[in-house]
Amino acid sequence: MSTRAKLGGICLLSYAIGVLLSPYFLPTDFLTVNIAPLFIDKLLPSAQHISITNDDALNNEEDDVVELELPPMKYEAPYNQVIGGDDDPFHGVDIVLHRNGEPDPCMRQQQQQQQSQLGGGASSSSTLLEKMLERLGVTTVNDNSDDAAAPSTASNKESMSPLSQSILRSTEQFTKPLSFDSKYDLDATLTHAFATNTQSIFSNAQSSCGPTWEQDPTKPHYLDQVNENNYNLLSSYSSLLKYCDMGIDRTPIQPDHNNLVRLAEVKSLPCTFHTREGLRVTSLKMLVELAREVKSDKSGEGECGVGDNSEENDQRTCTSGNGGDGGNARKELHLYAVSAGRVFMFAPKHVGEVFELPHVKGPQGLPVSLQVMSLTPRVFDIYNFFNRDESAAIVDKALKETSETHKMKRSSTGASGYNLNSKRTSENGFDTHGKEAQIVKRRCMDILGFDEYE
């Protein structure tokens, strides 16, 4: 027998003897009771929500507890101020994501899968800390059994929803100061929260939110070129990333382009997010209000299954019993992702469908709505867009206009100069700055999904 084999046999025999004799020298719970608390106290001095116990202590009904307090996240305090502290509005609300102009969703919040994705649920080995404790023979007690995933902070473990956790974890990735009142900061935060595989509330493996075009293999997406030396970084995000940032050649440059906040690490442009009715989500407060509105809405009764494309499902809210909340009814908040530089498009499902627009101020307080007349091309009948008094005021202002460029006169042709054509015999005039004209133009921008108009 070789020397190496003999040495291996001696080591194996020594190990076996040590295992058999060690209980006679040290108690079996020596590491749990004496060593682990000292080690953890130095690593994390205090805690509130992770209890370390041993079986003997539980049997004797006397717990040896070491409290661990994880430091709060950078934006946790201002976030809680907006959402209302422990009253997290996103509990019981599932986010359903659509691409711009598409009636069918491309991603749904997965209640059963989000716990493992966010590092929570019933498994005691879901976090790095708990894995370390298990190696030390420590049992971690997790009393959080509701639909919320494990927290990233200890201050509100039982009250923070998966979406709130995902948003807060995403804010940690940005080096620039963020504000929940800034629509540009919110766009970047939500895009990161929805697109990153490790923190998203979605099942990105089943995502179909990628680009709607075929990429030319000879002209790779610029994100692939920028991150070609760090493939693992780009692969940690879902295909939503390339949908939000369509690339240099496909991204129109809008006046506020320089205000867009690029995502951390990959430096891509974010999506903007709108409701089914075209209202752009411009702040965390607005998102909170939408979630609360959905939860209080009683019009979406009945179950809404994955892939439901029925005409009865208005895609704004519906109940679902498929979540991880023990079968309790849940609501769905549908958001429409619009690529950077692009404008919102309505997503009709059938002719005759009506889009109520409560955020648009109609004349004399009348409700504004759109009714679908055609899907291809998309044609809508707009109700209460303006009234007779507004139209009469605009016409009167145009008739009284004296400016050479705006007064009523023979219509011209051509791209430059004033050129008459015998076949164009119409006349036109313009009212661009009148009181009623400004009101109607503002109403038009609201209908089209623009949140700003100057």
Steps between C-alpha positions, in 0.01 A plus 500: 500500500639838402585772751222725366239229555622435854485871579143518368396206713649652813314830437170318446548297819585815699188673373278205597649484849452874546134481399435215745682655795421870461161486683684384813724806499265777375119528518327445167361853511832663587531678166136612503490640851856623559685563174230612253370797706853636549578465131175664390526780758825609338366465148166668558482662846123523532180363348128499545344236279724193484480277806770241564382208711599143572284192531576447870396856579177457307425175683556674832285793387792734567635669188857616463444787259754716326339803341646618166423844363581553135572861409217681317536550128595841369156601377288301743397798714378724214339198335300418811390861526350482152330160529370566849728300729370153582198540273672375184251560216660236277394210721235304313574680172679316219683702236423398141729645234417571136710627216382828354187457288456129578178388669644170622755508783857386456579447871294432811605516861559146620395462861638148546833569334568849633587375847799303379598776257502766768660279761199421716220262570497201728848375422749582774793474260385769256738769618875501531477569873269207562724268299790607717300432815403157375865414453547589868216274605269792572127485439343818372142572586301669224154610606413666172262273315295744298541586132786743561851388420786524748597859568813683416465690827396406847291798594180394323549136412140391534352807328707543183361361175716330234466801270615737775800279571589483131476878461714567807764249396513663159555846648812365670659445157506869408784725609315824421249635753147386417166661568168316505340821372712498182345320206843441347633338818184292531525382138855377556415339834195314370683386186782364712255337743307334217795402282764363734459126545621481859270769640199507271151405613446339161590156374749628245566151370150517350529861389390598152565869556802512272547704182226478239744510210762260369852614572732511200778251585751723323394796716476380860307699758722767647446356849673184383791706370529715811488195728681253276776461759248437777250253360398376845385851591270535199370145533382579853226717346191390311424582137292795621823697517544502122136582448525810720822609330445430131847615406646814351344458156149430632478750788353840408665790681230688689552843663546339842743233379786633712283470810461123464671302775694204369497174690792426727773268373364433149434872431189436291202731458184426699140454397221733599192338653137583432159373596261343250338842466831667410573672832875509552626392841718794603559438870493231764203677656306457176588131485380463858172673415449271200556193717251620760249588229530150357452340842186705564355445151205259509446488124753226427321216672568147380822312453748616242721220376842526340466579133134596534414687183127528552315818421367511855851547640557874476871453582493750779397287795375151566510257789718197501513205732824365364731699722700389797256650747314188596240539225380844603383727222773716354487796267706568189656833408578508129791719393608571143873535436592757236849492350726798562425786260170346386143615565215309658259304278163370610462122494146417385385138495177522303279741308256671730734497801483818705789674675379724780747783567424638847834685512400718202303814580211523255298812422269597789620197693363249249676159489736441208514156343618318190304235314684264267370516144778303331801295611696524174552784457420612853209741486322645803187706548575762768208600718487846663827613347364857471162670505326757284610796710868405471477440125317831446763687702786345299334580167428858609860550612631369167271727300620805693867409464706767322839331495613421146599145596187419703209696349234338282616482138538275197680174584849468362706203382866410516750478782618861489353838410142578412417307183148477358368203307191522282383159621509599866226751552448476877570770755635460850597700803663422834431563866808384688503708816136578576356395835271232357769382256742444789238303693419275205867442416571411864208257490637346183841442659335340804308260279815404310688416820730802525546616858657833403404765249646847456 
